[in-house]
Amino acid sequence: MIENEELKAKLKKELKALKLNPEHEDQMVKEINYLSNLLIDIYIKKTKGNQNNHE
């Protein structure tokens, strides 16, 4: 999991383009981070399931 502040730094340009206030930027970063971790977890579960089926 990437820290929210690291993600915010990586998304700095995109966040500036949205012209959000700092509180909304923080909320957006938290939501993006949460959703990306959720997708990663789902992907890992699916790929582990596929690996078990091929053995």
mmCIF file as Biopython writes it, N, C-alpha, C and O atoms, coordinates in Angstrom:
data_model
#
loop_
_atom_site.group_PDB
_atom_site.id
_atom_site.type_symbol
_atom_site.label_atom_id
_atom_site.label_alt_id
_atom_site.label_comp_id
_atom_site.label_asym_id
_atom_site.label_entity_id
_atom_site.label_seq_id
_atom_site.pdbx_PDB_ins_code
_atom_site.Cartn_x
_atom_site.Cartn_y
_atom_site.Cartn_z
_atom_site.occupancy
_atom_site.B_iso_or_equiv
_atom_site.auth_seq_id
_atom_site.auth_asym_id
_atom_site.pdbx_PDB_model_num
ATOM 1   N N  . MET A ? 1  ? 0.849   -1.189  0.000   1.0 0.0 1  A 1 
ATOM 2   C CA . MET A ? 1  ? 0.000   0.000   0.000   1.0 0.0 1  A 1 
ATOM 3   C C  . MET A ? 1  ? 0.883   1.237   0.000   1.0 0.0 1  A 1 
ATOM 4   O O  . MET A ? 1  ? 1.827   1.343   0.783   1.0 0.0 1  A 1 
ATOM 5   N N  . ILE A ? 2  ? 0.573   2.145   -0.864  1.0 0.0 2  A 1 
ATOM 6   C CA . ILE A ? 2  ? 1.309   3.404   -0.935  1.0 0.0 2  A 1 
ATOM 7   C C  . ILE A ? 2  ? 0.691   4.377   0.070   1.0 0.0 2  A 1 
ATOM 8   O O  . ILE A ? 2  ? -0.524  4.404   0.265   1.0 0.0 2  A 1 
ATOM 9   N N  . GLU A ? 3  ? 1.533   5.156   0.688   1.0 0.0 3  A 1 
ATOM 10  C CA . GLU A ? 3  ? 1.033   6.152   1.634   1.0 0.0 3  A 1 
ATOM 11  C C  . GLU A ? 3  ? 0.291   7.254   0.879   1.0 0.0 3  A 1 
ATOM 12  O O  . GLU A ? 3  ? 0.629   7.582   -0.258  1.0 0.0 3  A 1 
ATOM 13  N N  . ASN A ? 4  ? -0.716  7.813   1.525   1.0 0.0 4  A 1 
ATOM 14  C CA . ASN A ? 4  ? -1.535  8.847   0.883   1.0 0.0 4  A 1 
ATOM 15  C C  . ASN A ? 4  ? -0.694  10.046  0.445   1.0 0.0 4  A 1 
ATOM 16  O O  . ASN A ? 4  ? -0.923  10.602  -0.629  1.0 0.0 4  A 1 
ATOM 17  N N  . GLU A ? 5  ? 0.265   10.443  1.259   1.0 0.0 5  A 1 
ATOM 18  C CA . GLU A ? 5  ? 1.086   11.611  0.908   1.0 0.0 5  A 1 
ATOM 19  C C  . GLU A ? 5  ? 1.958   11.333  -0.313  1.0 0.0 5  A 1 
ATOM 20  O O  . GLU A ? 5  ? 2.176   12.224  -1.134  1.0 0.0 5  A 1 
ATOM 21  N N  . GLU A ? 6  ? 2.457   10.104  -0.437  1.0 0.0 6  A 1 
ATOM 22  C CA . GLU A ? 6  ? 3.239   9.735   -1.620  1.0 0.0 6  A 1 
ATOM 23  C C  . GLU A ? 6  ? 2.359   9.761   -2.863  1.0 0.0 6  A 1 
ATOM 24  O O  . GLU A ? 6  ? 2.765   10.270  -3.908  1.0 0.0 6  A 1 
ATOM 25  N N  . LEU A ? 7  ? 1.156   9.210   -2.746  1.0 0.0 7  A 1 
ATOM 26  C CA . LEU A ? 7  ? 0.228   9.200   -3.867  1.0 0.0 7  A 1 
ATOM 27  C C  . LEU A ? 7  ? -0.161  10.623  -4.253  1.0 0.0 7  A 1 
ATOM 28  O O  . LEU A ? 7  ? -0.260  10.950  -5.436  1.0 0.0 7  A 1 
ATOM 29  N N  . LYS A ? 8  ? -0.379  11.457  -3.255  1.0 0.0 8  A 1 
ATOM 30  C CA . LYS A ? 8  ? -0.750  12.856  -3.514  1.0 0.0 8  A 1 
ATOM 31  C C  . LYS A ? 8  ? 0.367   13.565  -4.278  1.0 0.0 8  A 1 
ATOM 32  O O  . LYS A ? 8  ? 0.101   14.351  -5.187  1.0 0.0 8  A 1 
ATOM 33  N N  . ALA A ? 9  ? 1.600   13.289  -3.911  1.0 0.0 9  A 1 
ATOM 34  C CA . ALA A ? 9  ? 2.731   13.899  -4.616  1.0 0.0 9  A 1 
ATOM 35  C C  . ALA A ? 9  ? 2.784   13.427  -6.066  1.0 0.0 9  A 1 
ATOM 36  O O  . ALA A ? 9  ? 3.066   14.217  -6.967  1.0 0.0 9  A 1 
ATOM 37  N N  . LYS A ? 10 ? 2.514   12.139  -6.295  1.0 0.0 10 A 1 
ATOM 38  C CA . LYS A ? 10 ? 2.545   11.604  -7.653  1.0 0.0 10 A 1 
ATOM 39  C C  . LYS A ? 10 ? 1.400   12.145  -8.500  1.0 0.0 10 A 1 
ATOM 40  O O  . LYS A ? 10 ? 1.526   12.256  -9.719  1.0 0.0 10 A 1 
ATOM 41  N N  . LEU A ? 11 ? 0.288   12.481  -7.861  1.0 0.0 11 A 1 
ATOM 42  C CA . LEU A ? 11 ? -0.888  12.977  -8.580  1.0 0.0 11 A 1 
ATOM 43  C C  . LEU A ? 11 ? -1.004  14.504  -8.542  1.0 0.0 11 A 1 
ATOM 44  O O  . LEU A ? 11 ? -2.043  15.058  -8.902  1.0 0.0 11 A 1 
ATOM 45  N N  . LYS A ? 12 ? 0.039   15.168  -8.117  1.0 0.0 12 A 1 
ATOM 46  C CA . LYS A ? 12 ? -0.001  16.616  -7.909  1.0 0.0 12 A 1 
ATOM 47  C C  . LYS A ? 12 ? -0.529  17.367  -9.133  1.0 0.0 12 A 1 
ATOM 48  O O  . LYS A ? 12 ? -1.400  18.228  -9.008  1.0 0.0 12 A 1 
ATOM 49  N N  . LYS A ? 13 ? -0.006  17.041  -10.307 1.0 0.0 13 A 1 
ATOM 50  C CA . LYS A ? 13 ? -0.412  17.735  -11.532 1.0 0.0 13 A 1 
ATOM 51  C C  . LYS A ? 13 ? -1.902  17.525  -11.821 1.0 0.0 13 A 1 
ATOM 52  O O  . LYS A ? 13 ? -2.616  18.471  -12.153 1.0 0.0 13 A 1 
ATOM 53  N N  . GLU A ? 14 ? -2.359  16.283  -11.693 1.0 0.0 14 A 1 
ATOM 54  C CA . GLU A ? 14 ? -3.759  15.974  -11.969 1.0 0.0 14 A 1 
ATOM 55  C C  . GLU A ? 14 ? -4.684  16.630  -10.949 1.0 0.0 14 A 1 
ATOM 56  O O  . GLU A ? 14 ? -5.763  17.111  -11.297 1.0 0.0 14 A 1 
ATOM 57  N N  . LEU A ? 15 ? -4.256  16.647  -9.691  1.0 0.0 15 A 1 
ATOM 58  C CA . LEU A ? 15 ? -5.075  17.270  -8.652  1.0 0.0 15 A 1 
ATOM 59  C C  . LEU A ? 15 ? -5.187  18.774  -8.864  1.0 0.0 15 A 1 
ATOM 60  O O  . LEU A ? 15 ? -6.249  19.359  -8.650  1.0 0.0 15 A 1 
ATOM 61  N N  . LYS A ? 16 ? -4.092  19.396  -9.284  1.0 0.0 16 A 1 
ATOM 62  C CA . LYS A ? 16 ? -4.127  20.840  -9.560  1.0 0.0 16 A 1 
ATOM 63  C C  . LYS A ? 16 ? -5.113  21.149  -10.683 1.0 0.0 16 A 1 
ATOM 64  O O  . LYS A ? 16 ? -5.820  22.156  -10.633 1.0 0.0 16 A 1 
ATOM 65  N N  . ALA A ? 17 ? -5.159  20.282  -11.695 1.0 0.0 17 A 1 
ATOM 66  C CA . ALA A ? 17 ? -6.056  20.492  -12.837 1.0 0.0 17 A 1 
ATOM 67  C C  . ALA A ? 17 ? -7.519  20.453  -12.404 1.0 0.0 17 A 1 
ATOM 68  O O  . ALA A ? 17 ? -8.367  21.092  -13.028 1.0 0.0 17 A 1 
ATOM 69  N N  . LEU A ? 18 ? -7.820  19.709  -11.343 1.0 0.0 18 A 1 
ATOM 70  C CA . LEU A ? 18 ? -9.204  19.620  -10.854 1.0 0.0 18 A 1 
ATOM 71  C C  . LEU A ? 18 ? -9.613  20.838  -10.031 1.0 0.0 18 A 1 
ATOM 72  O O  . LEU A ? 18 ? -10.800 21.060  -9.792  1.0 0.0 18 A 1 
ATOM 73  N N  . LYS A ? 19 ? -8.632  21.623  -9.599  1.0 0.0 19 A 1 
ATOM 74  C CA . LYS A ? 19 ? -8.866  22.857  -8.836  1.0 0.0 19 A 1 
ATOM 75  C C  . LYS A ? 19 ? -9.701  22.596  -7.577  1.0 0.0 19 A 1 
ATOM 76  O O  . LYS A ? 19 ? -10.670 23.301  -7.299  1.0 0.0 19 A 1 
ATOM 77  N N  . LEU A ? 20 ? -9.301  21.572  -6.829  1.0 0.0 20 A 1 
ATOM 78  C CA . LEU A ? 20 ? -9.970  21.239  -5.583  1.0 0.0 20 A 1 
ATOM 79  C C  . LEU A ? 20 ? -9.313  21.976  -4.423  1.0 0.0 20 A 1 
ATOM 80  O O  . LEU A ? 20 ? -8.144  22.354  -4.498  1.0 0.0 20 A 1 
ATOM 81  N N  . ASN A ? 21 ? -10.066 22.173  -3.362  1.0 0.0 21 A 1 
ATOM 82  C CA . ASN A ? 21 ? -9.446  22.743  -2.173  1.0 0.0 21 A 1 
ATOM 83  C C  . ASN A ? 21 ? -8.652  21.627  -1.478  1.0 0.0 21 A 1 
ATOM 84  O O  . ASN A ? 21 ? -8.870  20.451  -1.769  1.0 0.0 21 A 1 
ATOM 85  N N  . PRO A ? 22 ? -7.752  21.969  -0.580  1.0 0.0 22 A 1 
ATOM 86  C CA . PRO A ? 22 ? -6.880  20.954  0.043   1.0 0.0 22 A 1 
ATOM 87  C C  . PRO A ? 22 ? -7.630  19.807  0.718   1.0 0.0 22 A 1 
ATOM 88  O O  . PRO A ? 22 ? -7.173  18.665  0.676   1.0 0.0 22 A 1 
ATOM 89  N N  . GLU A ? 23 ? -8.759  20.090  1.332   1.0 0.0 23 A 1 
ATOM 90  C CA . GLU A ? 23 ? -9.525  19.032  1.998   1.0 0.0 23 A 1 
ATOM 91  C C  . GLU A ? 23 ? -10.087 18.042  0.970   1.0 0.0 23 A 1 
ATOM 92  O O  . GLU A ? 23 ? -10.061 16.830  1.183   1.0 0.0 23 A 1 
ATOM 93  N N  . HIS A ? 24 ? -10.588 18.569  -0.129  1.0 0.0 24 A 1 
ATOM 94  C CA . HIS A ? 24 ? -11.121 17.702  -1.179  1.0 0.0 24 A 1 
ATOM 95  C C  . HIS A ? 24 ? -10.006 16.914  -1.871  1.0 0.0 24 A 1 
ATOM 96  O O  . HIS A ? 24 ? -10.208 15.767  -2.271  1.0 0.0 24 A 1 
ATOM 97  N N  . GLU A ? 25 ? -8.839  17.529  -2.010  1.0 0.0 25 A 1 
ATOM 98  C CA . GLU A ? 25 ? -7.695  16.807  -2.570  1.0 0.0 25 A 1 
ATOM 99  C C  . GLU A ? 25 ? -7.351  15.611  -1.693  1.0 0.0 25 A 1 
ATOM 100 O O  . GLU A ? 25 ? -7.142  14.504  -2.189  1.0 0.0 25 A 1 
ATOM 101 N N  . ASP A ? 26 ? -7.294  15.844  -0.387  1.0 0.0 26 A 1 
ATOM 102 C CA . ASP A ? 26 ? -6.970  14.761  0.547   1.0 0.0 26 A 1 
ATOM 103 C C  . ASP A ? 26 ? -8.005  13.641  0.465   1.0 0.0 26 A 1 
ATOM 104 O O  . ASP A ? 26 ? -7.653  12.462  0.465   1.0 0.0 26 A 1 
ATOM 105 N N  . GLN A ? 27 ? -9.268  14.013  0.395   1.0 0.0 27 A 1 
ATOM 106 C CA . GLN A ? 27 ? -10.337 13.017  0.305   1.0 0.0 27 A 1 
ATOM 107 C C  . GLN A ? 27 ? -10.235 12.228  -0.995  1.0 0.0 27 A 1 
ATOM 108 O O  . GLN A ? 27 ? -10.406 11.009  -1.000  1.0 0.0 27 A 1 
ATOM 109 N N  . MET A ? 28 ? -9.960  12.914  -2.084  1.0 0.0 28 A 1 
ATOM 110 C CA . MET A ? 28 ? -9.823  12.254  -3.392  1.0 0.0 28 A 1 
ATOM 111 C C  . MET A ? 28 ? -8.667  11.258  -3.358  1.0 0.0 28 A 1 
ATOM 112 O O  . MET A ? 28 ? -8.802  10.140  -3.855  1.0 0.0 28 A 1 
ATOM 113 N N  . VAL A ? 29 ? -7.545  11.645  -2.784  1.0 0.0 29 A 1 
ATOM 114 C CA . VAL A ? 29 ? -6.376  10.765  -2.701  1.0 0.0 29 A 1 
ATOM 115 C C  . VAL A ? 29 ? -6.697  9.537   -1.854  1.0 0.0 29 A 1 
ATOM 116 O O  . VAL A ? 29 ? -6.326  8.421   -2.219  1.0 0.0 29 A 1 
ATOM 117 N N  . LYS A ? 30 ? -7.377  9.728   -0.738  1.0 0.0 30 A 1 
ATOM 118 C CA . LYS A ? 30 ? -7.750  8.591   0.117   1.0 0.0 30 A 1 
ATOM 119 C C  . LYS A ? 30 ? -8.658  7.621   -0.627  1.0 0.0 30 A 1 
ATOM 120 O O  . LYS A ? 30 ? -8.490  6.406   -0.526  1.0 0.0 30 A 1 
ATOM 121 N N  . GLU A ? 31 ? -9.614  8.154   -1.371  1.0 0.0 31 A 1 
ATOM 122 C CA . GLU A ? 31 ? -10.541 7.300   -2.113  1.0 0.0 31 A 1 
ATOM 123 C C  . GLU A ? 31 ? -9.837  6.554   -3.244  1.0 0.0 31 A 1 
ATOM 124 O O  . GLU A ? 31 ? -10.098 5.372   -3.464  1.0 0.0 31 A 1 
ATOM 125 N N  . ILE A ? 32 ? -8.950  7.237   -3.956  1.0 0.0 32 A 1 
ATOM 126 C CA . ILE A ? 32 ? -8.192  6.582   -5.028  1.0 0.0 32 A 1 
ATOM 127 C C  . ILE A ? 32 ? -7.327  5.470   -4.446  1.0 0.0 32 A 1 
ATOM 128 O O  . ILE A ? 32 ? -7.254  4.377   -5.008  1.0 0.0 32 A 1 
ATOM 129 N N  . ASN A ? 33 ? -6.679  5.745   -3.336  1.0 0.0 33 A 1 
ATOM 130 C CA . ASN A ? 33 ? -5.820  4.765   -2.690  1.0 0.0 33 A 1 
ATOM 131 C C  . ASN A ? 33 ? -6.634  3.554   -2.229  1.0 0.0 33 A 1 
ATOM 132 O O  . ASN A ? 33 ? -6.224  2.410   -2.428  1.0 0.0 33 A 1 
ATOM 133 N N  . TYR A ? 34 ? -7.773  3.809   -1.620  1.0 0.0 34 A 1 
ATOM 134 C CA . TYR A ? 34 ? -8.637  2.719   -1.151  1.0 0.0 34 A 1 
ATOM 135 C C  . TYR A ? 34 ? -9.099  1.845   -2.318  1.0 0.0 34 A 1 
ATOM 136 O O  . TYR A ? 34 ? -9.020  0.618   -2.255  1.0 0.0 34 A 1 
ATOM 137 N N  . LEU A ? 35 ? -9.579  2.487   -3.377  1.0 0.0 35 A 1 
ATOM 138 C CA . LEU A ? 35 ? -10.080 1.735   -4.526  1.0 0.0 35 A 1 
ATOM 139 C C  . LEU A ? 35 ? -8.978  0.952   -5.225  1.0 0.0 35 A 1 
ATOM 140 O O  . LEU A ? 35 ? -9.203  -0.176  -5.664  1.0 0.0 35 A 1 
ATOM 141 N N  . SER A ? 36 ? -7.805  1.530   -5.333  1.0 0.0 36 A 1 
ATOM 142 C CA . SER A ? 36 ? -6.709  0.803   -5.975  1.0 0.0 36 A 1 
ATOM 143 C C  . SER A ? 36 ? -6.311  -0.415  -5.152  1.0 0.0 36 A 1 
ATOM 144 O O  . SER A ? 36 ? -6.021  -1.470  -5.716  1.0 0.0 36 A 1 
ATOM 145 N N  . ASN A ? 37 ? -6.293  -0.287  -3.835  1.0 0.0 37 A 1 
ATOM 146 C CA . ASN A ? 37 ? -5.984  -1.438  -2.980  1.0 0.0 37 A 1 
ATOM 147 C C  . ASN A ? 37 ? -7.067  -2.505  -3.080  1.0 0.0 37 A 1 
ATOM 148 O O  . ASN A ? 37 ? -6.766  -3.699  -3.064  1.0 0.0 37 A 1 
ATOM 149 N N  . LEU A ? 38 ? -8.303  -2.092  -3.181  1.0 0.0 38 A 1 
ATOM 150 C CA . LEU A ? 38 ? -9.406  -3.036  -3.345  1.0 0.0 38 A 1 
ATOM 151 C C  . LEU A ? 38 ? -9.257  -3.811  -4.654  1.0 0.0 38 A 1 
ATOM 152 O O  . LEU A ? 38 ? -9.434  -5.028  -4.681  1.0 0.0 38 A 1 
ATOM 153 N N  . LEU A ? 39 ? -8.934  -3.112  -5.727  1.0 0.0 39 A 1 
ATOM 154 C CA . LEU A ? 39 ? -8.731  -3.769  -7.015  1.0 0.0 39 A 1 
ATOM 155 C C  . LEU A ? 39 ? -7.544  -4.731  -6.977  1.0 0.0 39 A 1 
ATOM 156 O O  . LEU A ? 39 ? -7.607  -5.816  -7.554  1.0 0.0 39 A 1 
ATOM 157 N N  . ILE A ? 40 ? -6.489  -4.346  -6.315  1.0 0.0 40 A 1 
ATOM 158 C CA . ILE A ? 40 ? -5.322  -5.223  -6.190  1.0 0.0 40 A 1 
ATOM 159 C C  . ILE A ? 40 ? -5.693  -6.485  -5.423  1.0 0.0 40 A 1 
ATOM 160 O O  . ILE A ? 40 ? -5.318  -7.588  -5.821  1.0 0.0 40 A 1 
ATOM 161 N N  . ASP A ? 41 ? -6.423  -6.330  -4.331  1.0 0.0 41 A 1 
ATOM 162 C CA . ASP A ? 41 ? -6.846  -7.498  -3.547  1.0 0.0 41 A 1 
ATOM 163 C C  . ASP A ? 41 ? -7.721  -8.442  -4.379  1.0 0.0 41 A 1 
ATOM 164 O O  . ASP A ? 41 ? -7.555  -9.661  -4.322  1.0 0.0 41 A 1 
ATOM 165 N N  . ILE A ? 42 ? -8.647  -7.877  -5.146  1.0 0.0 42 A 1 
ATOM 166 C CA . ILE A ? 42 ? -9.519  -8.694  -5.992  1.0 0.0 42 A 1 
ATOM 167 C C  . ILE A ? 42 ? -8.696  -9.418  -7.045  1.0 0.0 42 A 1 
ATOM 168 O O  . ILE A ? 42 ? -8.912  -10.603 -7.297  1.0 0.0 42 A 1 
ATOM 169 N N  . TYR A ? 43 ? -7.759  -8.718  -7.656  1.0 0.0 43 A 1 
ATOM 170 C CA . TYR A ? 43 ? -6.898  -9.329  -8.673  1.0 0.0 43 A 1 
ATOM 171 C C  . TYR A ? 43 ? -6.098  -10.487 -8.080  1.0 0.0 43 A 1 
ATOM 172 O O  . TYR A ? 43 ? -6.001  -11.551 -8.691  1.0 0.0 43 A 1 
ATOM 173 N N  . ILE A ? 44 ? -5.534  -10.288 -6.910  1.0 0.0 44 A 1 
ATOM 174 C CA . ILE A ? 44 ? -4.743  -11.341 -6.263  1.0 0.0 44 A 1 
ATOM 175 C C  . ILE A ? 44 ? -5.617  -12.556 -5.970  1.0 0.0 44 A 1 
ATOM 176 O O  . ILE A ? 44 ? -5.206  -13.690 -6.217  1.0 0.0 44 A 1 
ATOM 177 N N  . LYS A ? 45 ? -6.813  -12.328 -5.448  1.0 0.0 45 A 1 
ATOM 178 C CA . LYS A ? 45 ? -7.719  -13.449 -5.159  1.0 0.0 45 A 1 
ATOM 179 C C  . LYS A ? 45 ? -8.087  -14.198 -6.436  1.0 0.0 45 A 1 
ATOM 180 O O  . LYS A ? 45 ? -8.113  -15.429 -6.449  1.0 0.0 45 A 1 
ATOM 181 N N  . LYS A ? 46 ? -8.373  -13.459 -7.510  1.0 0.0 46 A 1 
ATOM 182 C CA . LYS A ? 46 ? -8.749  -14.095 -8.778  1.0 0.0 46 A 1 
ATOM 183 C C  . LYS A ? 46 ? -7.584  -14.888 -9.358  1.0 0.0 46 A 1 
ATOM 184 O O  . LYS A ? 46 ? -7.769  -16.013 -9.823  1.0 0.0 46 A 1 
ATOM 185 N N  . THR A ? 47 ? -6.393  -14.312 -9.333  1.0 0.0 47 A 1 
ATOM 186 C CA . THR A ? 47 ? -5.250  -15.016 -9.922  1.0 0.0 47 A 1 
ATOM 187 C C  . THR A ? 47 ? -4.848  -16.219 -9.086  1.0 0.0 47 A 1 
ATOM 188 O O  . THR A ? 47 ? -4.418  -17.232 -9.636  1.0 0.0 47 A 1 
ATOM 189 N N  . LYS A ? 48 ? -4.977  -16.130 -7.781  1.0 0.0 48 A 1 
ATOM 190 C CA . LYS A ? 48 ? -4.693  -17.309 -6.940  1.0 0.0 48 A 1 
ATOM 191 C C  . LYS A ? 48 ? -5.703  -18.417 -7.230  1.0 0.0 48 A 1 
ATOM 192 O O  . LYS A ? 48 ? -5.351  -19.597 -7.254  1.0 0.0 48 A 1 
ATOM 193 N N  . GLY A ? 49 ? -6.951  -18.031 -7.447  1.0 0.0 49 A 1 
ATOM 194 C CA . GLY A ? 49 ? -7.990  -19.015 -7.783  1.0 0.0 49 A 1 
ATOM 195 C C  . GLY A ? 49 ? -7.699  -19.683 -9.113  1.0 0.0 49 A 1 
ATOM 196 O O  . GLY A ? 49 ? -7.896  -20.890 -9.257  1.0 0.0 49 A 1 
ATOM 197 N N  . ASN A ? 50 ? -7.233  -18.915 -10.088 1.0 0.0 50 A 1 
ATOM 198 C CA . ASN A ? 50 ? -6.901  -19.473 -11.407 1.0 0.0 50 A 1 
ATOM 199 C C  . ASN A ? 50 ? -5.687  -20.386 -11.324 1.0 0.0 50 A 1 
ATOM 200 O O  . ASN A ? 50 ? -5.634  -21.397 -12.025 1.0 0.0 50 A 1 
ATOM 201 N N  . GLN A ? 51 ? -4.722  -20.058 -10.493 1.0 0.0 51 A 1 
ATOM 202 C CA . GLN A ? 51 ? -3.538  -20.889 -10.348 1.0 0.0 51 A 1 
ATOM 203 C C  . GLN A ? 51 ? -3.896  -22.223 -9.732  1.0 0.0 51 A 1 
ATOM 204 O O  . GLN A ? 51 ? -3.341  -23.252 -10.119 1.0 0.0 51 A 1 
ATOM 205 N N  . ASN A ? 52 ? -4.817  -22.225 -8.777  1.0 0.0 52 A 1 
ATOM 206 C CA . ASN A ? 52 ? -5.245  -23.476 -8.145  1.0 0.0 52 A 1 
ATOM 207 C C  . ASN A ? 52 ? -5.992  -24.350 -9.125  1.0 0.0 52 A 1 
ATOM 208 O O  . ASN A ? 52 ? -5.906  -25.574 -9.025  1.0 0.0 52 A 1 
ATOM 209 N N  . ASN A ? 53 ? -6.718  -23.784 -10.060 1.0 0.0 53 A 1 
ATOM 210 C CA . ASN A ? 53 ? -7.472  -24.554 -11.043 1.0 0.0 53 A 1 
ATOM 211 C C  . ASN A ? 53 ? -6.563  -25.217 -12.075 1.0 0.0 53 A 1 
ATOM 212 O O  . ASN A ? 53 ? -6.921  -26.243 -12.654 1.0 0.0 53 A 1 
ATOM 213 N N  . HIS A ? 54 ? -5.376  -24.626 -12.305 1.0 0.0 54 A 1 
ATOM 214 C CA . HIS A ? 54 ? -4.454  -25.151 -13.306 1.0 0.0 54 A 1 
ATOM 215 C C  . HIS A ? 54 ? -3.495  -26.197 -12.753 1.0 0.0 54 A 1 
ATOM 216 O O  . HIS A ? 54 ? -2.746  -26.808 -13.516 1.0 0.0 54 A 1 
ATOM 217 N N  . GLU A ? 55 ? -3.505  -26.409 -11.469 1.0 0.0 55 A 1 
ATOM 218 C CA . GLU A ? 55 ? -2.582  -27.380 -10.859 1.0 0.0 55 A 1 
ATOM 219 C C  . GLU A ? 55 ? -3.167  -28.759 -10.829 1.0 0.0 55 A 1 
ATOM 220 O O  . GLU A ? 55 ? -2.524  -29.693 -10.351 1.0 0.0 55 A 1 
#
